[in-house]
Each structure stands twice: as C-alpha cells, then as structure tokens.
Tab-separated table of C-alpha atoms in Angstrom:
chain	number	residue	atom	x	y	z
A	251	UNK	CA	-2.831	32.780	-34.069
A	252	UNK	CA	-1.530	30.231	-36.855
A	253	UNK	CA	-2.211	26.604	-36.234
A	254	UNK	CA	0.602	25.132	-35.043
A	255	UNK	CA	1.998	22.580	-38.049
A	256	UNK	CA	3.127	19.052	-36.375
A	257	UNK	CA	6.235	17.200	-37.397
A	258	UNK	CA	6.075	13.841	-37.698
A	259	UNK	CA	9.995	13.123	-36.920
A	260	UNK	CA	10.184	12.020	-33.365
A	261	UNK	CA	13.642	12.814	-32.690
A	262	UNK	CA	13.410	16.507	-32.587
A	263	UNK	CA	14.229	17.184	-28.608
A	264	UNK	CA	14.397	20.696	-27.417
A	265	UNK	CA	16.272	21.174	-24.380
A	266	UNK	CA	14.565	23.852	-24.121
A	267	UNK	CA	11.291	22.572	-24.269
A	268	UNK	CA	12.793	20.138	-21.950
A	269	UNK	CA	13.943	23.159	-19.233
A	270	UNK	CA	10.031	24.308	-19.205
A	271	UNK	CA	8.763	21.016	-18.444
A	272	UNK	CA	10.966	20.303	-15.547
A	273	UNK	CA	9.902	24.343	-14.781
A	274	UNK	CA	6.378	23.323	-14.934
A	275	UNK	CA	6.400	20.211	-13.054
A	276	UNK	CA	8.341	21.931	-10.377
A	277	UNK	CA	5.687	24.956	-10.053
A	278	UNK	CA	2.421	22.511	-10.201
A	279	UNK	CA	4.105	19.953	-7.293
A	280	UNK	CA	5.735	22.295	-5.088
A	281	UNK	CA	2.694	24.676	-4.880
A	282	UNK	CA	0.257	22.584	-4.162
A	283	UNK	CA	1.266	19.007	-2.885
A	284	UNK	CA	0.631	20.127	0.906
A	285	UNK	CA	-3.114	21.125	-0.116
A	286	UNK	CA	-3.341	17.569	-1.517
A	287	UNK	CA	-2.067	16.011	1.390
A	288	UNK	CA	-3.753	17.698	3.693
A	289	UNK	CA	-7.273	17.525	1.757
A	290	UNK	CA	-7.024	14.143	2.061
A	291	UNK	CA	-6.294	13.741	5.784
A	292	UNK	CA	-9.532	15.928	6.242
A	293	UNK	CA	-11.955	13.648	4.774
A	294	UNK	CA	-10.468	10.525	7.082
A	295	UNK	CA	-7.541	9.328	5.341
A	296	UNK	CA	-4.753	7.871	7.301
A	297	UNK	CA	-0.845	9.232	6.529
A	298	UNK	CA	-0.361	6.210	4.860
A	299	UNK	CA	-3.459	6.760	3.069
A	300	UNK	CA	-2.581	10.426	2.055
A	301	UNK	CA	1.005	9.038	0.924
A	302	UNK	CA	-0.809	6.448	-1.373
A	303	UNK	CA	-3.016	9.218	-2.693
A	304	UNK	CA	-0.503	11.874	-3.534
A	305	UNK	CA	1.448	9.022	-5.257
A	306	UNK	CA	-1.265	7.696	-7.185
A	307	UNK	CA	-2.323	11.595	-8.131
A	308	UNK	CA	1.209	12.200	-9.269
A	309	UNK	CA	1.939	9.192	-11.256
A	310	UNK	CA	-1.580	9.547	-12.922
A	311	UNK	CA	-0.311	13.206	-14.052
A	312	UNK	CA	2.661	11.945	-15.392
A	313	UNK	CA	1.387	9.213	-17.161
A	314	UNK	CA	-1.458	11.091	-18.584
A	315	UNK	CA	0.881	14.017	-19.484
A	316	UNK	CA	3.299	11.865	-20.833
A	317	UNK	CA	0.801	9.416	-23.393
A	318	UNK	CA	-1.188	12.884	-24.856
A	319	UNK	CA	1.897	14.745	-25.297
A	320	UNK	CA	3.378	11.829	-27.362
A	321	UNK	CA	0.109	11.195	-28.857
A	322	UNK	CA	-0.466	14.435	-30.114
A	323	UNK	CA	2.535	15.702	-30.600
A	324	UNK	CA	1.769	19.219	-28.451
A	325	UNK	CA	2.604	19.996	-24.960
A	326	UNK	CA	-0.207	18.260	-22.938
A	327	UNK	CA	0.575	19.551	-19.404
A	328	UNK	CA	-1.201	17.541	-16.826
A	329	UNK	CA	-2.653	18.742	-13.395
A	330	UNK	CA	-4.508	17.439	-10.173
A	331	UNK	CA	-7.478	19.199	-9.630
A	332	UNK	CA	-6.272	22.017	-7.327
A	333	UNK	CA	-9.992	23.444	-6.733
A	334	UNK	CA	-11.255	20.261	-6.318
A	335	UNK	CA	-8.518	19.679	-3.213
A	336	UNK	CA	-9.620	22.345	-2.117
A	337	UNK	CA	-13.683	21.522	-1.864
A	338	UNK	CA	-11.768	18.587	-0.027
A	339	UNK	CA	-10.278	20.561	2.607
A	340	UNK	CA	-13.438	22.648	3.013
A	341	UNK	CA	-15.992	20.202	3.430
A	342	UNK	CA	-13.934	17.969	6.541
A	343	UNK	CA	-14.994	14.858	7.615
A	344	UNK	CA	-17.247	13.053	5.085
A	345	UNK	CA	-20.019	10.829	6.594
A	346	UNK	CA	-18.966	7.688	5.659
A	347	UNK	CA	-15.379	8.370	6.579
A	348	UNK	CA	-12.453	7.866	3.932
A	349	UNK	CA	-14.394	5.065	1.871
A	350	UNK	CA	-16.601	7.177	1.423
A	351	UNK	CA	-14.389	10.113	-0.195
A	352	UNK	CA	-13.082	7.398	-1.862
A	353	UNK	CA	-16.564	6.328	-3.537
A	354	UNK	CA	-16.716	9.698	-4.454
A	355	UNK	CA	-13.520	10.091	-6.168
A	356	UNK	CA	-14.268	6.914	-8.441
A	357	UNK	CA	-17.800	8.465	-9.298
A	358	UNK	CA	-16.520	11.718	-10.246
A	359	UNK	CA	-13.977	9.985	-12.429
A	360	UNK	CA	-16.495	8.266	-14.074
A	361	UNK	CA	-17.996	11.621	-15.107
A	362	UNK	CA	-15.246	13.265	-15.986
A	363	UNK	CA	-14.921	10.242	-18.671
A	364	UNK	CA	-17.922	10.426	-19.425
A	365	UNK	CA	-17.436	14.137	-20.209
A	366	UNK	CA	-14.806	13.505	-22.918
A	367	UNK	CA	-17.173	10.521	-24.310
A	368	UNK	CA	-20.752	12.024	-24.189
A	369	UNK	CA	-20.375	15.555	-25.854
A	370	UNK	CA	-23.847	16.760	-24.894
A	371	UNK	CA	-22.449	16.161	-21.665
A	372	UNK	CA	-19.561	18.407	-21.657
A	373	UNK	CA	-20.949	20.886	-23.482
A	374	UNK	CA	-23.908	21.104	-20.387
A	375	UNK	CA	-20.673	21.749	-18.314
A	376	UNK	CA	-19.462	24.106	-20.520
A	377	UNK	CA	-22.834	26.360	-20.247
A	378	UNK	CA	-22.752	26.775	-16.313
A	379	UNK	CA	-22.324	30.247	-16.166
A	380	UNK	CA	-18.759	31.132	-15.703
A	381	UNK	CA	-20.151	33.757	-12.777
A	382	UNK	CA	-21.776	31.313	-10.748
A	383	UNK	CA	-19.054	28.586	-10.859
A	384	UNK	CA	-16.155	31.065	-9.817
A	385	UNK	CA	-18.356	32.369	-7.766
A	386	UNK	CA	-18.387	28.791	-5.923
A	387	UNK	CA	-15.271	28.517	-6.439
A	388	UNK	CA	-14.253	31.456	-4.031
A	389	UNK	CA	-16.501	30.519	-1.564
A	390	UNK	CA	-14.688	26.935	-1.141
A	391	UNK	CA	-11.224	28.574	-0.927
A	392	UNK	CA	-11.877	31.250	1.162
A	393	UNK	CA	-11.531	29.937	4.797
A	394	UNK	CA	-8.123	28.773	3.358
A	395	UNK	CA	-6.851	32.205	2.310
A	396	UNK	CA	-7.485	33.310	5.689
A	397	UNK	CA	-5.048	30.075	6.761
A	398	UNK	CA	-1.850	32.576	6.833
A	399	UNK	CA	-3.328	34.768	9.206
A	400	UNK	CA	-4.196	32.318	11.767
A	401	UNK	CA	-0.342	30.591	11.702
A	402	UNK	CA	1.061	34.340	11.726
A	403	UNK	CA	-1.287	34.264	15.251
A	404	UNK	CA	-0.442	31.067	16.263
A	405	UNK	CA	3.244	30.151	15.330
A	406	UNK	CA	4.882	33.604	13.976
A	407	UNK	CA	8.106	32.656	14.717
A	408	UNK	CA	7.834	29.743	12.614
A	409	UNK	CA	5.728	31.177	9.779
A	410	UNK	CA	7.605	34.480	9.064
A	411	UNK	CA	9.861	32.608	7.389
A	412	UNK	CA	7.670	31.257	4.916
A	413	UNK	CA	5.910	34.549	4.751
A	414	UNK	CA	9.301	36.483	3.895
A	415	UNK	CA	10.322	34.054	1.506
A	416	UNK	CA	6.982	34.350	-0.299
A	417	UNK	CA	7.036	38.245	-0.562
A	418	UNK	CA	10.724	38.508	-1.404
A	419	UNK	CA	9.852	35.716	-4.648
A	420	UNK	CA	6.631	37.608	-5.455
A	421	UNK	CA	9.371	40.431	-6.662
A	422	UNK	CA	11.911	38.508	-7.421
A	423	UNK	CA	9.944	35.768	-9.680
A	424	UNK	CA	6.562	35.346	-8.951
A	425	UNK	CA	5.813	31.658	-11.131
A	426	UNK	CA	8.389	30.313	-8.294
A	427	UNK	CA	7.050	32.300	-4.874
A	428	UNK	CA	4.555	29.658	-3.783
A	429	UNK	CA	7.499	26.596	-4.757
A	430	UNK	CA	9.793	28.696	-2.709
A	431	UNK	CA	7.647	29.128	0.470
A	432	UNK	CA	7.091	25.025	0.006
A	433	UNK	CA	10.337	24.423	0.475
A	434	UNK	CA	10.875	27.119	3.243
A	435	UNK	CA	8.481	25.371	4.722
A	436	UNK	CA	9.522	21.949	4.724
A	437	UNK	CA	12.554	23.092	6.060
A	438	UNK	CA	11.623	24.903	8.971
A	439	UNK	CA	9.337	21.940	10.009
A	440	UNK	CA	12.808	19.004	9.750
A	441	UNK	CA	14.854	21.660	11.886
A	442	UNK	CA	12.144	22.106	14.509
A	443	UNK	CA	10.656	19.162	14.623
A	444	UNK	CA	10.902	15.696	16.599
A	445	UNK	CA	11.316	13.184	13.112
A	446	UNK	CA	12.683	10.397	15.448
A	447	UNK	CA	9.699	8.652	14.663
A	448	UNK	CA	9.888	8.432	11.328
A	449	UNK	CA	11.247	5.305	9.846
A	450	UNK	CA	13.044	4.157	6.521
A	451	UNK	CA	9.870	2.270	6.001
A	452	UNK	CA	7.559	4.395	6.317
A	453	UNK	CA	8.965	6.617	3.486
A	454	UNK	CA	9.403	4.477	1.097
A	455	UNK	CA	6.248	4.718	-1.541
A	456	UNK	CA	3.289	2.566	-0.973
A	457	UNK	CA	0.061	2.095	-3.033
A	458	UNK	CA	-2.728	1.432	-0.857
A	459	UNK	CA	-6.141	-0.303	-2.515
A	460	UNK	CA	-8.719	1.399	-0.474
A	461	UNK	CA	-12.664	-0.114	-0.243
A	462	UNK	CA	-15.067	2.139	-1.463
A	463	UNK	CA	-18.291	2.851	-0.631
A	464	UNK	CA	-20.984	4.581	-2.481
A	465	UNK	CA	-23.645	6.716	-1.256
A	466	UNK	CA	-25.657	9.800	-2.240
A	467	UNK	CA	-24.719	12.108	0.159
A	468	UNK	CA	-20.834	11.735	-0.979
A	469	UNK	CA	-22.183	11.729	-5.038
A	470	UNK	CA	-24.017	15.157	-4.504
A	471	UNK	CA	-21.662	16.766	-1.826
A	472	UNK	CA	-17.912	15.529	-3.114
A	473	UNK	CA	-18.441	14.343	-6.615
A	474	UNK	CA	-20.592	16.859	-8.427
A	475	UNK	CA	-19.003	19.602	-7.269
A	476	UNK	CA	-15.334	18.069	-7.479
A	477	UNK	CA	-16.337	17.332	-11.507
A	478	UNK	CA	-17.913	20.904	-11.894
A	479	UNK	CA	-14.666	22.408	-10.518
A	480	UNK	CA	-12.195	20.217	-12.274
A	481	UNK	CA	-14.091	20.521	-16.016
A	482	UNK	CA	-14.670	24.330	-15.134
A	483	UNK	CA	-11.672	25.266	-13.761
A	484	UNK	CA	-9.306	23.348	-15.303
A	485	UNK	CA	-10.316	21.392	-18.295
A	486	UNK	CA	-11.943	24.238	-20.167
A	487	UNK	CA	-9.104	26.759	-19.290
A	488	UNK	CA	-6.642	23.855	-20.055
A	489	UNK	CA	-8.044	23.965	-24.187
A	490	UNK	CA	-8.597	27.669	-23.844
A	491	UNK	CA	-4.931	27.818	-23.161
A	492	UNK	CA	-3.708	25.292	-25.956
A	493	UNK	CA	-5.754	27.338	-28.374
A	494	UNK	CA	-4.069	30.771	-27.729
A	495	UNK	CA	-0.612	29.570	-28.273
A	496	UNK	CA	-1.783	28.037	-31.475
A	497	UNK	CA	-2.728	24.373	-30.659
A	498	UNK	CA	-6.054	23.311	-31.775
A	499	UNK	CA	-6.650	19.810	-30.346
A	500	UNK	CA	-9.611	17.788	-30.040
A	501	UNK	CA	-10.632	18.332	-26.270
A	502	UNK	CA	-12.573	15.189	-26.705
A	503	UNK	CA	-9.995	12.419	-26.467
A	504	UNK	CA	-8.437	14.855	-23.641
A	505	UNK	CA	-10.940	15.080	-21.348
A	506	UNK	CA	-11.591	11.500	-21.533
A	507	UNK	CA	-8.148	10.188	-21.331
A	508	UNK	CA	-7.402	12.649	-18.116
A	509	UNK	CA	-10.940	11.210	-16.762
A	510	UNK	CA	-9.724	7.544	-16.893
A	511	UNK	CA	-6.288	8.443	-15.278
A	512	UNK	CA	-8.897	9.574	-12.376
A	513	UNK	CA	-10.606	6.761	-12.412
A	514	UNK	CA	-7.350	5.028	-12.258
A	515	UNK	CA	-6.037	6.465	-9.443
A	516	UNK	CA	-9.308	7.394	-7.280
A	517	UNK	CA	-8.919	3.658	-5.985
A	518	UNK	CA	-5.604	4.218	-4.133
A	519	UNK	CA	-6.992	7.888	-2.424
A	520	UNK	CA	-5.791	10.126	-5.610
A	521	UNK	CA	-8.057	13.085	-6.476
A	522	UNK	CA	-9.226	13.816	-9.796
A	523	UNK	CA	-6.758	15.679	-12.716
A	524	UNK	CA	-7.360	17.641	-15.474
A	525	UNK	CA	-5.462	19.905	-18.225
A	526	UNK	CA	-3.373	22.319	-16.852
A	527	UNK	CA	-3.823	25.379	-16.910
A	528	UNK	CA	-1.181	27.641	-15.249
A	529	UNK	CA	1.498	25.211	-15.906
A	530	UNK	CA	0.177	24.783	-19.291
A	531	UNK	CA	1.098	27.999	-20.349
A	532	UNK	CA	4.534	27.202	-19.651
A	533	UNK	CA	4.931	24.342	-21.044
A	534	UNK	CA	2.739	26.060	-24.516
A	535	UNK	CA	4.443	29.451	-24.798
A	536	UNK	CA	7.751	31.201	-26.046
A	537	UNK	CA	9.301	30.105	-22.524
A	538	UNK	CA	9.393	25.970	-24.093
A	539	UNK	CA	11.295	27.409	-27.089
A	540	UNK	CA	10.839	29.211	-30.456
A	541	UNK	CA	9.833	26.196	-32.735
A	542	UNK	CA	6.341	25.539	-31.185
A	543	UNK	CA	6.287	22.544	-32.755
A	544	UNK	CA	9.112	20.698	-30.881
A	545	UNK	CA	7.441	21.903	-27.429
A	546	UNK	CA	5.928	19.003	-26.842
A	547	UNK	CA	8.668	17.422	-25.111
A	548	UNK	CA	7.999	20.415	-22.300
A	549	UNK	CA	4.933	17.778	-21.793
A	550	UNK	CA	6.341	14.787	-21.947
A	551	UNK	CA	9.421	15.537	-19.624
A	552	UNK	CA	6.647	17.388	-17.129
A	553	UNK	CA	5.069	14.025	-17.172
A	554	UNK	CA	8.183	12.092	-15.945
A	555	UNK	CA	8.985	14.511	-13.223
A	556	UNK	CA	5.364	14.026	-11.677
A	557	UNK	CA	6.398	10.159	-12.106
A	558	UNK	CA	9.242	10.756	-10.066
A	559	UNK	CA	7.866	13.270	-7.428
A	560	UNK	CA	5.258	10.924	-7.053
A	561	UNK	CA	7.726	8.049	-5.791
A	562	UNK	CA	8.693	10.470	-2.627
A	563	UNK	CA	5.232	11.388	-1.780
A	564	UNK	CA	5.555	8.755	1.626
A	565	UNK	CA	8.596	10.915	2.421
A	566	UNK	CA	6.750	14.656	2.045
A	567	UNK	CA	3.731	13.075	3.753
A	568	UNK	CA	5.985	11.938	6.772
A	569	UNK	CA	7.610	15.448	7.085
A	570	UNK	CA	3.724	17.138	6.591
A	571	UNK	CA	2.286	15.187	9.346
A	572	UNK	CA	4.623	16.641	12.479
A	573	UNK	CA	3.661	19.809	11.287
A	574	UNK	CA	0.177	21.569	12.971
A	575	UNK	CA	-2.053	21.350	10.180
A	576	UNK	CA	-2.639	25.270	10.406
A	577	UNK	CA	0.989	25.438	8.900
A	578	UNK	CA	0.135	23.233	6.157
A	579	UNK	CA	-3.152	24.952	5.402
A	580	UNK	CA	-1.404	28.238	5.394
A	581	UNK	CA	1.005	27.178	2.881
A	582	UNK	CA	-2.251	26.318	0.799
A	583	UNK	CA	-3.950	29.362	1.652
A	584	UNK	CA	-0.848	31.245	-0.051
A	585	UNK	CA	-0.775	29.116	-3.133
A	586	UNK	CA	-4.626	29.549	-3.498
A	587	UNK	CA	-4.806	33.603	-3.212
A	588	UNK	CA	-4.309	33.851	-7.160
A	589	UNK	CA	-7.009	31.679	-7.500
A	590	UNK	CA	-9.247	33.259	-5.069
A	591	UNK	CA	-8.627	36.720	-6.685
A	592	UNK	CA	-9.190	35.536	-10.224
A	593	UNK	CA	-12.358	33.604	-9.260
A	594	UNK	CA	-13.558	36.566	-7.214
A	595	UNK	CA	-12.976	39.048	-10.237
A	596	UNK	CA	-15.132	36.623	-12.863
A	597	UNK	CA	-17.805	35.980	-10.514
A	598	UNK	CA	-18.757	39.827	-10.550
A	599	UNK	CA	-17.173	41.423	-13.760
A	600	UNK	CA	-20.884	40.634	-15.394
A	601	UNK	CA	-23.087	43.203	-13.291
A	602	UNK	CA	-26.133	41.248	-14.936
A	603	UNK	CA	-25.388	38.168	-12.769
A	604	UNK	CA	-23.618	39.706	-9.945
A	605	UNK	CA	-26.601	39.074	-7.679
A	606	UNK	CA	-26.699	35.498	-8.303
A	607	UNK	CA	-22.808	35.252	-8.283
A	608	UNK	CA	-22.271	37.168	-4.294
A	609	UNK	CA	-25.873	34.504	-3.047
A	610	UNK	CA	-23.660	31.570	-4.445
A	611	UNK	CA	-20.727	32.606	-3.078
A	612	UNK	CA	-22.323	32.981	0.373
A	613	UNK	CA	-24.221	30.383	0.270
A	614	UNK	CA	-20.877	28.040	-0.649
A	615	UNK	CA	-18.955	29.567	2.457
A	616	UNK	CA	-22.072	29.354	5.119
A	617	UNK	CA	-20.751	25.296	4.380
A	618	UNK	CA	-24.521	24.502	5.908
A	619	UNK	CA	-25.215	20.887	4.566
A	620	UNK	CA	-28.741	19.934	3.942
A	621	UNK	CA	-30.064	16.442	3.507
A	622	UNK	CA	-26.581	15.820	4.180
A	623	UNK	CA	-25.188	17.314	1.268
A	624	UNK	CA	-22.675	20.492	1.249
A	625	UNK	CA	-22.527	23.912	0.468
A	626	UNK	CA	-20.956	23.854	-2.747
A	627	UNK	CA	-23.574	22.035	-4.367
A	628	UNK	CA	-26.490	24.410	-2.838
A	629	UNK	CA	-24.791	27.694	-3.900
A	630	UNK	CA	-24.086	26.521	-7.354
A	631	UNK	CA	-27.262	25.610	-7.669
A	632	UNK	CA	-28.762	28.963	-5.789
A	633	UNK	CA	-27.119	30.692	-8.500
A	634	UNK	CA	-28.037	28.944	-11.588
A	635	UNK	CA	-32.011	29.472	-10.077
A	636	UNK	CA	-31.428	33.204	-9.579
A	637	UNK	CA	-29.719	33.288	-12.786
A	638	UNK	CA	-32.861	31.223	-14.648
A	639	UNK	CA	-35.051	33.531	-12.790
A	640	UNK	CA	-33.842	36.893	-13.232
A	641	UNK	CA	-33.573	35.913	-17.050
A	642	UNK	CA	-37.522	34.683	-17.229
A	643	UNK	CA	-38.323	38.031	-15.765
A	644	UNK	CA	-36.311	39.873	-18.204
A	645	UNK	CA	-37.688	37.867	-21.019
A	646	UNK	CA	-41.525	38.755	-19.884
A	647	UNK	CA	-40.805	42.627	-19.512
C-alpha cells in the first residue's frame, strides 16, 4: 500500500474521522472495562482501589492516544492491555497482596519503556515464536471463556439477557455485540440490585497513590508475562496494523511513549497499555474517512473519550461490585472468545511447532506455580525449550 503523505496544516478536522474515534473508544471501553475491574479486585485491590485503577488506565490511554496522534499526525489508537487483564484475573491473589501487583505493574512498565528505548530489546520480544506466545495466551483466557456457562448455571434468569443481546448484535453488528451486552449488563444489575449503599461520594473519581512493593515472585509471575503479552499481543499487532493501511511510523518512539504512560499510571492500580489493535483498525481504515491523511483526528478524539470515560470509572466500579463476580467474569469471558479463537488458531496453524504450542498451552492453564511463580511464565518457557530442542535435533539429522 502507498505511504500515507502527512499534511502539515493542523486545521483539517474530519468529522468523520472524528465519528470513528468516538466508535473506537466506545468498542475498546465498553468491552472490556469489567475485565479490568474485576482483574484488579482479584489480585487484592479494594473498590476504591479498582476505581483508581480503571481511571488511571483510561486517562493514560487518552493521553497517550491523544500526544502520538498529534505528534505524528496518524491515528495512534491507544489500548489497555486486554491479555494482560486477563493473566490478572487468572493468576488471583498475588502473594504480597495488592502492593505487590502493584510492584509489578511499575516493573513491567519499566520494560515496556525500555522496549521502545533498547531495540535489541524489542526485537528479542519480537522473536518469541508467535506459536508459543498465543499459545500462552489461550491458556490464560480460557477458564474465562468458560465464565458464561457457569452464570447461565448459576443466574439464567439474569444472564439470558446479556446472552440474547450478544447473539442478536453478533448478526446485527458484530464490532458493537460485546459494548451491547456491557450495557445490558449494567442494566440488569441497577434494576435488580440493592444500590442503597452507594453514595454520591463514592462515585465521584478518585486517584489513589498505592505503596508498592517489589519482589521476585510478582517480577517473574505478573510482570514478565504481563510485558510478553502486551508487546506480543498488542504492540506488534498495533504497527502491523498501522502498516497495512499505509502508515509507516517509527514503532520506537511508540512503544516507549505507551511504556511511560504505564509507568505513569501503574502507581495508582492502572495496568499496562499498548497500541491498539482492534480499535486501531477503526480508527486507520476507510471507516475514519477517505483522505487517510486527515484520520488522525479518529486518534486524537479516541483519546479524549478514554479521558472522559475514565472520570466515571468510581461510578461503573460501584455498579460492578453488587454484582456476583461470575456475572462480571462472564461478561469478560464473552468479550475474550475472539481472542481465544484467534490465539488458539496461531498457536497450531505451524504443524512444526504444534507440539510445543498444545505443552505451553497446558502447562499455562494447569496455573501450578513453582518457586512461587505462575503458569504463564512456565509454559512460555516449556515451549520456547521444546521449540529450541526439536530445532537442535532437526539441525543434527
């Protein structure tokens, strides 16, 4: 595809550049917020905490989205690290409790700068064989695809809904099924729910400075594999995406930039971002207008509608937390099933490392932790060994 030539006036605005934005902010917060939430309640945080966290995430993504898409006059689309909330939610209660998820939020912020400044570095990250690393990937989102089916057994009533209103926007239009069933859910929990509890003040957003503390159990089990995911998963697709629709930027200044807005936030319980990638292809193709030149703006108004999402976060959090958390996780299960598919089809399309990709994967779901460190990080590196091994074998014959 032709590179795409940048215009240096600034006050070319495309409304509808402008539409995709608030199209693609809508899809990545909608889908996904509840995983967040919830991912941080499961390794110790408080509400409160969780509020502070989805804020901090959401304002990072805006900020972030907002600066590169300015800077470099294409349509930067910002994301939270939707795999890595999802290692989150897999892994539970982190010894240490919520400092220590914190410690390991700031350390794998630090690396994902570090990625964008050391280029050996992200080009190691770039080498891990894409079949091992969805292959991981699968196993830490499995137990929450299953999430749907346990709240069909447990609340049916209540989830049908949600379940109906996915299916029906899977024909209808699938980019807004999983936003949809978000909402349907929210709803159903304020209409069956006791809220009398909830307070003006305790909606109302709140940053909360949280206290690290660093060990390495948290490094190997949270922050490795969080980085792996977010680079792998996001960051790399993110470009990859960029590139196809004619944007050749210098991932460099990217991955650090995203990497400090990590760092930023990791203090007040926000996960780690990254490029975009589903929501980057809105905000990059045909759908942000037919001058590719003035779709930057889809990245820039994407970025203040995470601002401004990220100002009710102590109000969704409130809602999310009289809700059982098998409702919540079902939600997430539904918004991860894409991902669990895709990962699941790249981990064994290459019949050369399909071994080594199914051992990873069931080594990542067993969840056994040795020397105190998870699963994830023992079937990625299962995999790369089999990988190495199989390949010195084949080498010798």
């Amino acid at each position: 595809m032709t590179n795409i030539v940048i215009r240096k006036n600034k006050a070319d605005f495309s409304w509808h550049a402008a539409g995709a934005g608030l199209l693609s902010s809508f899809v990545g917060f909608a889908s996904t917020f509840t995983l967040i939430v919830q991912a941080l309640v499961n390794v110790g945080a408080t509400q409160k905490e969780a509020a502070s966290g989805l804020m901090a995430v959401s304002i990072a993504m805006g900020v972030a989205g907002i600066a590169l898409s300015i800077k470099n006059k294409m349509p930067v689309s910002v994301a939270w690290s939707t795999p890595g909330a999802a290692l989150l939610l897999g892994i539970g209660a982190v010894k240490g409790g919520f400092p220590a998820a914190i410690g390991a939020l700031i350390m794998a912020g630090v690396m994902l700068t570090l990625a964008g400044l050391c280029k050996p570095l992200g080009r190691v990250i770039s080498k891990i064989p894409s079949s091992v690393a969805n292959a991981m990937l699968a196993g830490i989102i499995l137990n929450l695809c299953v999430a749907p089916v346990h709240a069909m057994a447990q609340y049916p009533l209540y989830f049908a809904p949600v379940l109906l209103v996915w299916l029906i926007m899977l024909k209808v239009k699938r980019i807004l099924a999983i936003p949809c069933a978000a909402i349907a859910t929210l709803v159903i929990i304020y209409l069956t729910s006791d809220l009398s509890h909830i307070t003006r003040g305790s909606i109302l957003p709140h940053l909360m400075l949280a206290s690290p503390v660093f060990n390495l159990s948290s490094l190997v089990s949270i922050a490795i594999p969080l980085f792996i995911v977010t680079m792998a998963s996001q960051n790399i697709p993110g470009v990859a995406v960029l590139n196809v629709n004619g944007y050749k930027p210098d991932a460099t200044p990217l991955f650090t930039s995203t990497g400090l807005c990590s760092l930023l936030a990791a203090p007040f319980g926000g996960p780690a971002i990254g490029l975009a990638a589903i929501t980057a292809a809105i905000c990059a193709g045909e759908e942000a207008g037919d001058d590719p030149a003035r779709r930057y703006w889809a990245g820039v108004v994407c970025g203040a509608a995470y601002i401004i999402y990220g100002l009710a976060a102590g109000a969704a959090t409130q809602l999310i937390s009289v809700s059982p958390p098998v409702f919540i996780e079902a939600v997430a299960g539904l918004a991860l099933m894409g991902a669990l598919g895709n990962s699941l089809v790249n981990s064994l399309n290459d019949k050369n490392s399909r071994d080594a990709a199914i051992v990873t994967f069931l080594v990542t779901i067993g969840g056994h932790a040795f020397f105190g460190i998870g699963g994830a990080f023992w079937g990625l590196l299962v995999g790369i060994a089999m990988l190495n091994l199989f390949k010195a074998n084949a080498e010798r014959n």
